[in-house]
Amino acid sequence: MMRPLSSYVWILCLLMMSLRGDTSVASTFRDCSHFFYMQTPPVGMTGSSLRRICQRYANEARYATLYDGARRLPLYSAYIFKKSDGKRRMDTPWMYEPQLVSKDASGSMRAIPLTDDTPPLIQDGQAVLEDYTDAVGYRRAPLNPDLHQSDPGDKSSTYTLTNVVPLKEDFLAASWSPYQDLIRRRLNNFCHGPAFVVTGVTDSGMSIQRDNLDRLAIPRHVWLAYCCPRFDHNSPYEVRFMFPSYGGYAPNEGTEHSVAELPLKMLESFLKSQKDADGDVTIFSQGCVSESSFKKKRESYNQKARYVTLYNTVERIPVYSAYVFKRSEGERCIDIPWMYEPQLSTYSDTADMQPFPQDYIHMNFDDMQATLDDYNNAIMYERGALNPEVHQHDHDDKSATYTLTNVVPVVSGFVSTVWRKQEDALRKRLNNYCLGKAYIVTGVTTSGKYINWRNMKRVAVPSYLWSAYCCMDYDHSIPYNERYMFPAFAHYALNSKSSEVVEVSIQQLKEFLKKKMFVDSNFQIFAGDCVSDKYS
């Protein structure tokens, strides 16, 4: 069939554009990194022909897309949510991405030319309208939807086929579009700062064909995650646990599947299990837990600081407790009530931890810390102290360990069959061979699971518990089977009553934690790894 003259004009224009400099499709998102939380794109997504697109409209960057040119499929679009009334644009033509056609100087998306057949240079590396014409049962579904934007230009920019995936028509209407509107209303009402959103897909391995050729990869799942570090801490119970981050996903299969909402880490674990993943998947840097969510606390009892804790007020568990070991016989207290942390509550003007009052349920203690009810209703879990009383000698120091800001939920039986034995073995080791001060840091990695109460996800459940000690002044004549464990050593165990404790060097523990936690390249447990110049 002979092409219309207008097609050849477009081809000539595209060839001329290919001689210009590339500005927005590159190997990095450098020019649009501000659309990602902490300017860090997601990691763990794979493809055979990935292009990183700074989606530009009217010469302005609007959002970012990771695009697989071979499958003609955006793996995700990342954008900043803008509060809106949910209205959609009705007058915006569908556009294509000139950056995938040529080294276009402007880089702005353009309307698809009104011809009988889209020029080959356009459709070689991206989807075109003809791909959807005969795709019975599928509709164009933007990953960055216009109802998540308020500015007319931002709304218009969502109408590019590099932001679109083919979703089942009934699934889109009955499940995904209502979920997008639910997220719009939630972020409108309870997010007080920028909300970073990433929406993506997994690949089914199937394709929409045109002219007997595979053209568009069909998603197996579609997913969304948001990150809002500044949110309303007075939001209703049923909403509060979904901040600062949460996610959802659903199979691209008809009306019988609703969107499953789940914590960010569980969504990342799900995506890791898909064939598109390359190792661990991270959507938001540091799990969207801002530094303001971590509280560095001096655990004070009877007007004296006893130890320190880094506490995660979002997940309501300590990240670690750090303390000085005191020689002891391993005695335990039996008369100490569980306490809360006034520093995380507005109902006390003291820095000393305090026993829970009898009627605290309406005092908002639970906004930023765990409460007794969280554990009383957790049949599968029990309280596990990071700073255990058997590592303290003074009665007040022992008493100070009975605060829920020093406690994490461990699987029932884990303490008695696994962890307590190691705590006691370490107590005896330091009693016998540490001549000076012994510093101990005990912490956790999280699993993405939570203790639920009143249908809310309340307290994060650890995946692993770990501990490390540093004793610079130790007995150098100790037996060989103990000597290599000084001046510093460490151990960790899976949070399971059938697990075994693994003893490792400080360096080995650091490498292990780097794979399990969000830590920076300068991560240290002890200054200088507890290596003295005298013995190095």
Coordinates of C-alpha atoms in Angstrom, one line a residue:
M1 CA 0.0 0.0 0.0
M2 CA 1.3 3.4 -0.9
R3 CA 2.0 5.7 2.0
P4 CA 0.4 9.2 2.1
L5 CA 2.7 12.1 1.4
S6 CA 2.3 13.3 5.0
S7 CA 3.9 10.0 6.2
Y8 CA 7.1 10.8 4.2
V9 CA 7.1 14.3 5.5
W10 CA 7.1 13.0 9.1
I11 CA 9.8 10.4 8.3
L12 CA 12.0 13.2 6.9
C13 CA 11.4 15.3 9.9
L14 CA 12.3 12.5 12.2
L15 CA 15.5 11.7 10.3
M16 CA 16.5 15.4 10.6
M17 CA 15.9 15.3 14.4
S18 CA 18.1 12.3 14.7
L19 CA 21.1 14.5 14.0
R20 CA 20.5 16.7 17.1
G21 CA 21.7 16.3 20.7
D22 CA 20.0 13.9 23.2
T23 CA 18.9 15.6 26.4
S24 CA 16.4 13.5 28.3
V25 CA 16.8 9.8 27.4
A26 CA 20.0 8.5 29.0
S27 CA 21.5 5.9 31.2
T28 CA 20.5 7.8 34.4
F29 CA 17.6 9.9 35.6
R30 CA 20.0 12.8 36.4
D31 CA 17.8 15.5 34.9
C32 CA 14.6 14.3 36.7
S33 CA 15.9 12.7 39.9
H34 CA 13.7 15.0 41.9
F35 CA 10.7 12.8 41.1
F36 CA 12.2 10.1 43.3
Y37 CA 12.2 10.0 47.1
M38 CA 15.7 11.2 48.2
Q39 CA 16.5 11.5 44.4
T40 CA 17.1 7.7 44.3
P41 CA 15.3 5.6 41.6
P42 CA 14.0 2.1 42.4
V43 CA 16.5 -0.8 42.0
G44 CA 16.0 -4.4 41.0
M45 CA 14.0 -3.9 37.7
T46 CA 15.3 -5.7 34.6
G47 CA 14.8 -5.5 30.9
S48 CA 16.6 -6.1 27.6
S49 CA 16.4 -2.6 26.2
L50 CA 15.8 -0.1 29.1
R51 CA 15.6 3.6 28.5
R52 CA 15.3 6.1 31.2
I53 CA 12.9 8.9 30.1
C54 CA 12.5 12.2 31.7
Q55 CA 8.9 12.8 30.5
R56 CA 8.8 16.3 29.2
Y57 CA 5.7 18.3 28.1
A58 CA 5.9 21.9 26.9
N59 CA 9.6 21.9 27.6
E60 CA 9.2 21.0 31.3
A61 CA 10.0 17.7 33.0
R62 CA 6.8 16.2 34.5
Y63 CA 7.8 12.7 35.7
A64 CA 10.2 9.8 35.1
T65 CA 9.7 6.5 33.3
L66 CA 11.8 3.4 33.0
Y67 CA 10.8 2.1 29.6
D68 CA 11.6 -1.2 27.9
G69 CA 11.9 -0.6 24.2
A70 CA 12.0 -4.2 23.3
R71 CA 8.7 -5.0 25.0
R72 CA 7.3 -1.5 24.3
L73 CA 6.3 -1.4 27.9
P74 CA 7.0 1.1 30.8
L75 CA 8.2 -0.9 33.8
Y76 CA 7.3 2.0 36.0
S77 CA 6.5 5.7 36.1
A78 CA 7.6 7.8 39.1
Y79 CA 5.9 11.1 39.9
I80 CA 5.0 13.5 42.6
F81 CA 1.3 13.4 43.5
K82 CA -0.5 16.7 43.3
K83 CA -3.7 17.2 45.3
S84 CA -6.6 17.2 42.8
D85 CA -10.4 16.9 42.5
G86 CA -10.0 13.8 40.3
K87 CA -11.2 15.4 37.1
R88 CA -9.8 14.0 33.9
R89 CA -8.8 15.8 30.7
M90 CA -10.9 15.1 27.7
D91 CA -9.1 17.2 25.1
T92 CA -5.6 15.9 25.1
P93 CA -4.4 13.9 22.1
W94 CA -2.3 10.8 22.6
M95 CA 1.4 11.5 22.3
Y96 CA 4.6 9.6 21.5
E97 CA 8.2 10.0 22.8
P98 CA 10.5 11.6 20.3
Q99 CA 13.4 10.8 22.5
L100 CA 13.0 7.2 21.6
V101 CA 13.0 8.1 17.9
S102 CA 15.8 10.6 17.6
K103 CA 18.2 12.7 19.5
D104 CA 15.7 15.5 19.7
A105 CA 17.0 18.6 21.3
S106 CA 13.8 19.6 23.0
G107 CA 12.9 16.1 24.3
S108 CA 9.2 17.1 24.7
M109 CA 6.5 14.5 23.9
R110 CA 4.5 15.2 20.7
A111 CA 1.1 14.4 19.4
I112 CA 1.0 11.2 17.3
P113 CA 0.7 12.4 13.6
L114 CA -2.8 12.1 12.1
T115 CA -1.9 9.7 9.3
D116 CA -3.3 6.4 8.1
D117 CA -0.2 4.6 9.3
T118 CA 2.2 5.8 12.0
P119 CA 5.8 6.3 10.5
P120 CA 8.0 3.3 11.2
L121 CA 10.6 5.3 13.0
I122 CA 8.1 6.0 15.7
Q123 CA 6.7 2.5 16.2
D124 CA 10.0 0.7 16.1
G125 CA 10.8 1.4 19.7
Q126 CA 7.5 2.3 21.3
A127 CA 3.8 1.6 21.3
V128 CA 1.5 3.4 18.9
L129 CA -2.3 3.7 18.7
E130 CA -2.6 1.0 16.1
D131 CA -1.3 -1.5 18.6
Y132 CA -4.5 -1.0 20.7
T133 CA -7.0 -0.9 17.8
D134 CA -7.4 -4.6 17.6
A135 CA -6.5 -5.4 21.2
V136 CA -9.9 -6.8 22.1
G137 CA -10.6 -6.7 25.8
Y138 CA -7.7 -4.3 26.7
R139 CA -7.6 -0.6 27.3
R140 CA -4.8 2.0 27.6
A141 CA -4.0 2.5 31.3
P142 CA -1.6 5.3 32.3
L143 CA 0.8 4.4 35.2
N144 CA 0.9 8.1 36.1
P145 CA -2.8 8.9 35.9
D146 CA -4.1 12.4 35.2
L147 CA -6.3 12.3 38.3
H148 CA -3.1 12.3 40.4
Q149 CA -2.1 15.7 39.0
S150 CA -3.7 19.1 39.3
D151 CA -1.8 21.3 36.8
P152 CA -3.3 21.1 33.2
G153 CA 0.2 20.6 31.8
D154 CA 0.9 17.8 34.3
K155 CA -2.4 16.2 33.4
S156 CA -1.7 16.4 29.7
S157 CA 1.7 14.9 30.0
T158 CA 0.2 11.6 31.3
Y159 CA -1.3 11.0 27.8
T160 CA 1.8 9.6 26.2
L161 CA 2.0 5.9 25.2
T162 CA 5.3 5.5 27.0
N163 CA 3.3 6.0 30.2
V164 CA 0.6 3.5 29.2
V165 CA 0.2 -0.3 29.7
P166 CA -2.5 -2.6 28.3
L167 CA -4.9 -3.6 31.1
K168 CA -7.9 -5.8 31.0
E169 CA -10.9 -3.5 30.3
D170 CA -13.1 -4.9 33.1
F171 CA -10.2 -5.1 35.6
L172 CA -9.3 -1.4 34.9
A173 CA -12.9 -0.2 35.3
A174 CA -13.8 -2.4 38.4
S175 CA -10.5 -2.5 40.3
W176 CA -7.6 -0.4 39.3
S177 CA -9.2 2.9 38.5
P178 CA -11.2 2.9 41.8
Y179 CA -7.9 2.1 43.6
Q180 CA -6.2 5.0 42.0
D181 CA -9.0 7.2 43.1
L182 CA -8.8 5.8 46.7
I183 CA -5.1 6.7 46.8
R184 CA -5.9 10.2 45.5
R185 CA -8.4 10.8 48.3
R186 CA -6.1 9.3 50.9
L187 CA -3.1 11.5 49.9
N188 CA -5.4 14.5 49.5
N189 CA -6.6 14.2 53.1
F190 CA -3.7 12.9 55.1
C191 CA -0.4 13.7 53.3
H192 CA 0.9 17.1 54.4
G193 CA 4.0 17.3 52.2
P194 CA 5.3 15.8 48.9
A195 CA 4.0 12.3 48.1
F196 CA 6.3 10.3 45.9
V197 CA 4.5 7.6 43.9
V198 CA 5.9 4.8 41.7
T199 CA 3.5 2.7 39.6
G200 CA 4.7 -0.2 37.7
V201 CA 4.0 -3.7 36.2
T202 CA 5.4 -7.2 36.0
D203 CA 5.5 -9.0 32.7
S204 CA 3.3 -12.0 31.9
G205 CA 5.4 -13.2 29.0
M206 CA 2.4 -12.7 26.6
S207 CA 2.1 -10.0 24.0
I208 CA -0.5 -8.2 21.9
Q209 CA 0.1 -8.9 18.3
R210 CA -0.3 -6.8 15.2
D211 CA 0.3 -8.1 11.7
N212 CA 1.4 -11.4 13.3
L213 CA 4.2 -9.7 15.2
D214 CA 4.5 -9.4 18.9
R215 CA 4.1 -5.7 19.7
L216 CA 3.1 -5.0 23.3
A217 CA 4.0 -6.9 26.4
I218 CA 0.9 -7.7 28.5
P219 CA 1.4 -7.0 32.3
R220 CA 0.8 -9.9 34.6
H221 CA 0.4 -7.6 37.6
V222 CA 0.1 -3.8 38.1
W223 CA 1.4 -2.3 41.4
L224 CA 1.7 1.1 43.1
A225 CA 3.6 2.4 46.1
Y226 CA 3.6 5.8 47.7
C227 CA 5.9 7.6 50.1
C228 CA 4.7 10.6 52.2
P229 CA 7.2 11.4 54.9
R230 CA 5.1 14.3 56.3
F231 CA 1.6 13.0 57.1
D232 CA -1.2 13.6 59.6
H233 CA -0.4 11.8 62.8
N234 CA -3.9 12.4 64.0
S235 CA -5.5 10.6 61.1
P236 CA -8.0 7.8 61.9
Y237 CA -6.8 4.5 63.2
E238 CA -7.7 2.7 59.9
V239 CA -5.5 5.1 57.9
R240 CA -2.6 5.9 60.2
F241 CA -0.8 2.6 59.7
M242 CA -0.7 3.2 56.0
F243 CA 1.8 6.1 56.4
P244 CA 4.5 7.1 55.6
S245 CA 4.4 4.4 52.9
Y246 CA 2.2 1.7 51.6
G247 CA 1.5 -0.2 48.4
G248 CA -0.9 -2.3 46.5
Y249 CA -0.9 -4.8 43.6
A250 CA -3.4 -6.9 41.6
P251 CA -3.3 -9.4 38.7
N252 CA -4.3 -8.1 35.4
E253 CA -7.2 -10.5 35.2
G254 CA -10.8 -9.5 35.1
T255 CA -13.2 -8.3 37.8
E256 CA -12.7 -11.1 40.3
H257 CA -9.5 -9.7 41.6
S258 CA -9.4 -6.6 43.9
V259 CA -6.2 -4.7 44.7
A260 CA -4.3 -6.1 47.7
E261 CA -2.9 -3.4 49.9
L262 CA 0.2 -4.2 51.9
P263 CA 3.3 -2.7 53.5
L264 CA 6.1 -1.5 51.3
K265 CA 8.5 -4.2 52.3
M266 CA 5.9 -6.9 51.5
L267 CA 5.3 -5.4 48.1
E268 CA 9.1 -5.3 47.5
S269 CA 9.3 -9.0 48.5
F270 CA 6.5 -9.8 46.2
L271 CA 8.2 -8.0 43.3
K272 CA 11.5 -9.8 44.1
S273 CA 9.7 -13.1 43.5
Q274 CA 8.7 -12.1 39.9
K275 CA 10.8 -12.9 36.9
D276 CA 11.3 -9.2 36.1
A277 CA 13.4 -8.8 39.3
D278 CA 17.2 -8.7 39.5
G279 CA 18.0 -9.5 43.1
D280 CA 16.5 -7.4 45.9
V281 CA 13.9 -4.8 44.9
T282 CA 13.9 -1.4 46.5
I283 CA 11.2 1.1 45.6
F284 CA 12.0 4.0 48.0
S285 CA 15.4 4.8 49.4
Q286 CA 15.7 3.7 53.1
G287 CA 12.2 2.3 52.9
C288 CA 10.7 5.8 53.0
V289 CA 11.5 6.1 56.6
S290 CA 12.7 9.7 57.1
E291 CA 15.2 10.6 59.7
S292 CA 12.5 12.3 61.7
S293 CA 10.9 8.9 62.2
F294 CA 13.9 7.7 64.1
K295 CA 14.2 8.9 67.7
K296 CA 17.5 8.7 69.5
K297 CA 16.5 8.3 73.1
R298 CA 18.3 8.2 76.4
E299 CA 16.5 5.5 78.4
S300 CA 16.2 7.2 81.8
Y301 CA 15.0 5.6 85.0
N302 CA 15.0 7.2 88.5
Q303 CA 16.6 10.3 87.0
K304 CA 19.6 8.5 85.5
A305 CA 20.4 7.6 81.9
R306 CA 20.7 3.8 81.7
Y307 CA 21.3 3.1 78.0
V308 CA 20.4 4.5 74.6
T309 CA 17.9 3.4 71.9
L310 CA 17.3 4.3 68.3
Y311 CA 13.5 4.0 68.0
N312 CA 11.4 3.8 64.9
T313 CA 8.2 5.6 65.7
V314 CA 6.5 4.4 62.5
E315 CA 7.1 0.7 63.0
R316 CA 7.0 1.1 66.8
I317 CA 10.1 -1.0 67.5
P318 CA 13.7 -0.2 68.5
V319 CA 16.2 -0.4 65.7
Y320 CA 18.8 -1.1 68.4
S321 CA 19.6 -0.6 72.0
A322 CA 23.2 0.2 73.1
Y323 CA 24.4 -0.3 76.6
V324 CA 27.4 -1.0 78.8
F325 CA 27.5 -4.6 80.1
K326 CA 27.7 -5.0 83.9
R327 CA 28.9 -8.2 85.5
S328 CA 26.0 -10.2 87.0
E329 CA 24.9 -13.6 88.1
G330 CA 22.0 -13.5 85.7
E331 CA 19.3 -12.7 88.2
R332 CA 15.9 -11.6 86.9
C333 CA 13.4 -9.1 88.3
I334 CA 9.9 -10.3 89.0
D335 CA 8.2 -7.2 90.4
I336 CA 8.8 -4.6 87.7
P337 CA 5.8 -3.2 85.7
W338 CA 6.1 -2.6 82.0
M339 CA 6.7 1.0 81.2
Y340 CA 6.3 3.5 78.3
E341 CA 8.5 6.3 77.1
P342 CA 7.2 9.9 78.0
Q343 CA 9.6 11.3 75.5
L344 CA 7.3 9.9 72.8
S345 CA 4.1 11.0 74.5
T346 CA 2.5 14.4 75.2
Y347 CA 1.1 13.2 78.5
S348 CA 4.2 13.6 80.8
D349 CA 6.7 16.3 81.4
T350 CA 9.4 13.9 82.7
A351 CA 12.2 12.2 80.9
D352 CA 12.0 9.1 83.1
M353 CA 10.2 6.0 81.7
Q354 CA 6.9 5.5 83.5
P355 CA 4.6 2.6 84.3
F356 CA 1.6 2.4 82.0
P357 CA -1.4 3.9 83.8
Q358 CA -4.5 1.7 84.2
D359 CA -6.6 3.7 81.8
Y360 CA -4.3 4.7 79.0
I361 CA -6.3 3.5 76.0
H362 CA -7.5 7.0 75.1
M363 CA -4.3 8.9 75.8
N364 CA -2.7 8.5 72.4
F365 CA 0.3 6.6 73.8
D366 CA 0.1 4.4 70.8
D367 CA 0.7 7.1 68.2
M368 CA 4.5 6.7 68.3
Q369 CA 5.2 3.6 70.4
A370 CA 4.0 0.1 71.2
T371 CA 1.6 -0.5 74.1
L372 CA 0.7 -3.5 76.3
D373 CA -2.4 -4.1 74.1
D374 CA -0.3 -4.7 71.1
Y375 CA 1.4 -7.6 72.8
N376 CA -1.6 -8.9 74.8
N377 CA -3.4 -9.6 71.6
A378 CA -0.4 -11.0 69.7
I379 CA -0.9 -14.8 70.3
M380 CA 2.0 -15.8 68.1
Y381 CA 4.6 -13.4 69.6
E382 CA 6.1 -12.5 73.0
R383 CA 8.3 -9.6 74.2
G384 CA 12.0 -9.8 73.6
A385 CA 14.3 -7.2 75.2
L386 CA 17.3 -5.9 73.3
N387 CA 19.0 -4.8 76.4
P388 CA 18.3 -7.8 78.7
E389 CA 18.3 -7.5 82.4
V390 CA 20.8 -10.4 82.8
H391 CA 23.4 -8.1 81.3
Q392 CA 22.9 -5.6 84.1
H393 CA 23.8 -5.8 87.8
D394 CA 22.2 -2.8 89.6
H395 CA 18.5 -3.2 90.4
D396 CA 17.6 0.1 88.7
D397 CA 19.6 -0.8 85.6
K398 CA 17.7 -4.1 85.4
S399 CA 14.4 -2.3 86.0
A400 CA 15.1 0.1 83.1
T401 CA 15.1 -2.8 80.6
Y402 CA 11.3 -3.2 81.2
T403 CA 10.2 -0.5 78.8
L404 CA 8.4 -1.4 75.5
T405 CA 10.8 0.9 73.7
N406 CA 13.5 -1.7 74.5
V407 CA 11.3 -4.6 73.3
V408 CA 10.6 -6.3 70.0
P409 CA 8.0 -9.0 69.1
V410 CA 9.7 -12.4 68.8
V411 CA 8.1 -15.7 67.9
S412 CA 6.8 -17.5 70.9
G413 CA 9.5 -19.9 72.1
F414 CA 12.4 -18.0 70.4
V415 CA 13.6 -16.4 73.6
S416 CA 13.6 -19.5 75.7
T417 CA 15.0 -21.9 73.2
V418 CA 17.3 -19.7 71.1
W419 CA 18.1 -16.2 72.2
R420 CA 18.3 -16.5 76.0
K421 CA 20.9 -19.2 75.8
Q422 CA 23.1 -16.9 73.7
E423 CA 22.5 -14.0 76.1
D424 CA 23.7 -16.1 79.0
A425 CA 26.7 -17.5 77.1
L426 CA 27.7 -13.9 76.3
R427 CA 27.2 -12.9 80.0
K428 CA 29.6 -15.6 81.2
R429 CA 32.2 -14.8 78.5
L430 CA 32.3 -11.1 79.4
N431 CA 32.2 -11.9 83.1
N432 CA 35.2 -14.1 82.8
Y433 CA 37.4 -12.4 80.2
C434 CA 36.5 -8.8 79.8
L435 CA 38.7 -6.7 82.2
G436 CA 37.3 -3.3 81.4
K437 CA 34.1 -1.9 79.9
A438 CA 32.2 -4.0 77.4
Y439 CA 29.9 -2.1 75.0
I440 CA 27.0 -4.0 73.4
V441 CA 24.7 -3.1 70.6
T442 CA 21.7 -5.3 70.0
G443 CA 19.3 -4.7 67.1
V444 CA 16.9 -6.1 64.5
T445 CA 16.1 -6.3 60.9
T446 CA 12.4 -6.1 59.9
S447 CA 10.5 -8.7 57.9
G448 CA 7.5 -6.6 56.5
K449 CA 5.2 -8.5 58.9
Y450 CA 3.3 -6.7 61.6
I451 CA 1.3 -7.3 64.8
N452 CA -2.3 -6.3 64.1
W453 CA -4.6 -4.7 66.6
R454 CA -8.1 -3.3 65.7
N455 CA -7.4 -4.2 62.1
M456 CA -4.4 -2.0 62.0
K457 CA -0.8 -2.9 61.4
R458 CA 0.8 -1.8 64.6
V459 CA 4.2 -3.2 65.5
A460 CA 6.8 -4.5 63.0
V461 CA 8.0 -8.0 63.5
P462 CA 11.7 -8.6 63.2
S463 CA 13.2 -11.0 60.7
Y464 CA 16.5 -11.3 62.5
L465 CA 17.9 -10.3 65.8
W466 CA 21.6 -9.4 66.0
S467 CA 24.1 -8.3 68.7
A468 CA 27.7 -7.2 68.8
Y469 CA 30.1 -6.4 71.7
C470 CA 33.3 -4.5 72.0
C471 CA 35.8 -5.0 74.9
M472 CA 39.1 -3.4 74.3
D473 CA 40.6 -4.4 77.7
Y474 CA 40.5 -8.2 77.9
D475 CA 42.4 -11.1 79.2
H476 CA 45.1 -12.0 76.6
S477 CA 45.8 -15.4 78.2
I478 CA 42.3 -16.8 77.7
P479 CA 41.9 -20.1 75.9
Y480 CA 42.2 -20.1 72.2
N481 CA 38.6 -21.1 71.6
E482 CA 37.6 -17.8 73.2
R483 CA 40.5 -15.6 72.4
Y484 CA 39.6 -15.0 68.7
M485 CA 36.3 -13.5 69.9
F486 CA 38.1 -10.5 71.4
P487 CA 38.2 -7.5 71.4
A488 CA 34.9 -7.8 69.4
F489 CA 32.5 -10.4 68.1
A490 CA 28.9 -10.7 67.0
H491 CA 26.0 -13.0 66.4
Y492 CA 22.6 -13.1 64.8
A493 CA 19.6 -15.5 64.5
L494 CA 16.4 -15.8 62.5
N495 CA 13.3 -14.9 64.5
S496 CA 12.1 -18.5 64.8
K497 CA 12.1 -21.0 67.7
S498 CA 13.8 -23.6 65.4
S499 CA 16.7 -21.3 64.4
E500 CA 20.3 -21.4 65.5
V501 CA 22.5 -18.6 66.5
V502 CA 25.3 -17.8 64.1
E503 CA 28.5 -16.2 65.6
V504 CA 30.5 -14.0 63.3
S505 CA 33.1 -11.3 63.2
I506 CA 32.1 -7.6 63.3
Q507 CA 32.9 -7.3 59.6
Q508 CA 30.8 -10.3 58.7
L509 CA 27.9 -8.9 60.7
K510 CA 28.2 -5.6 58.9
E511 CA 28.1 -7.3 55.5
F512 CA 25.1 -9.3 56.6
L513 CA 23.2 -6.2 57.8
K514 CA 24.0 -4.3 54.6
K515 CA 22.0 -6.9 52.7
K516 CA 19.1 -6.8 55.2
M517 CA 18.8 -3.1 56.2
F518 CA 19.0 0.3 54.7
V519 CA 22.4 1.5 55.7
D520 CA 24.9 3.9 54.0
S521 CA 28.3 3.1 52.8
N522 CA 29.9 4.4 56.0
F523 CA 27.9 2.1 58.3
Q524 CA 29.6 1.2 61.5
I525 CA 28.6 -0.6 64.6
F526 CA 31.6 0.5 66.7
A527 CA 34.0 3.3 65.9
G528 CA 37.0 1.9 64.1
D529 CA 35.3 -1.6 64.3
C530 CA 36.6 -1.8 67.9
V531 CA 40.2 -2.3 66.7
S532 CA 42.8 -0.5 68.9
D533 CA 46.0 0.9 67.3
K534 CA 47.8 -1.0 70.1
Y535 CA 46.7 -4.3 68.7
S536 CA 46.2 -3.6 65.0

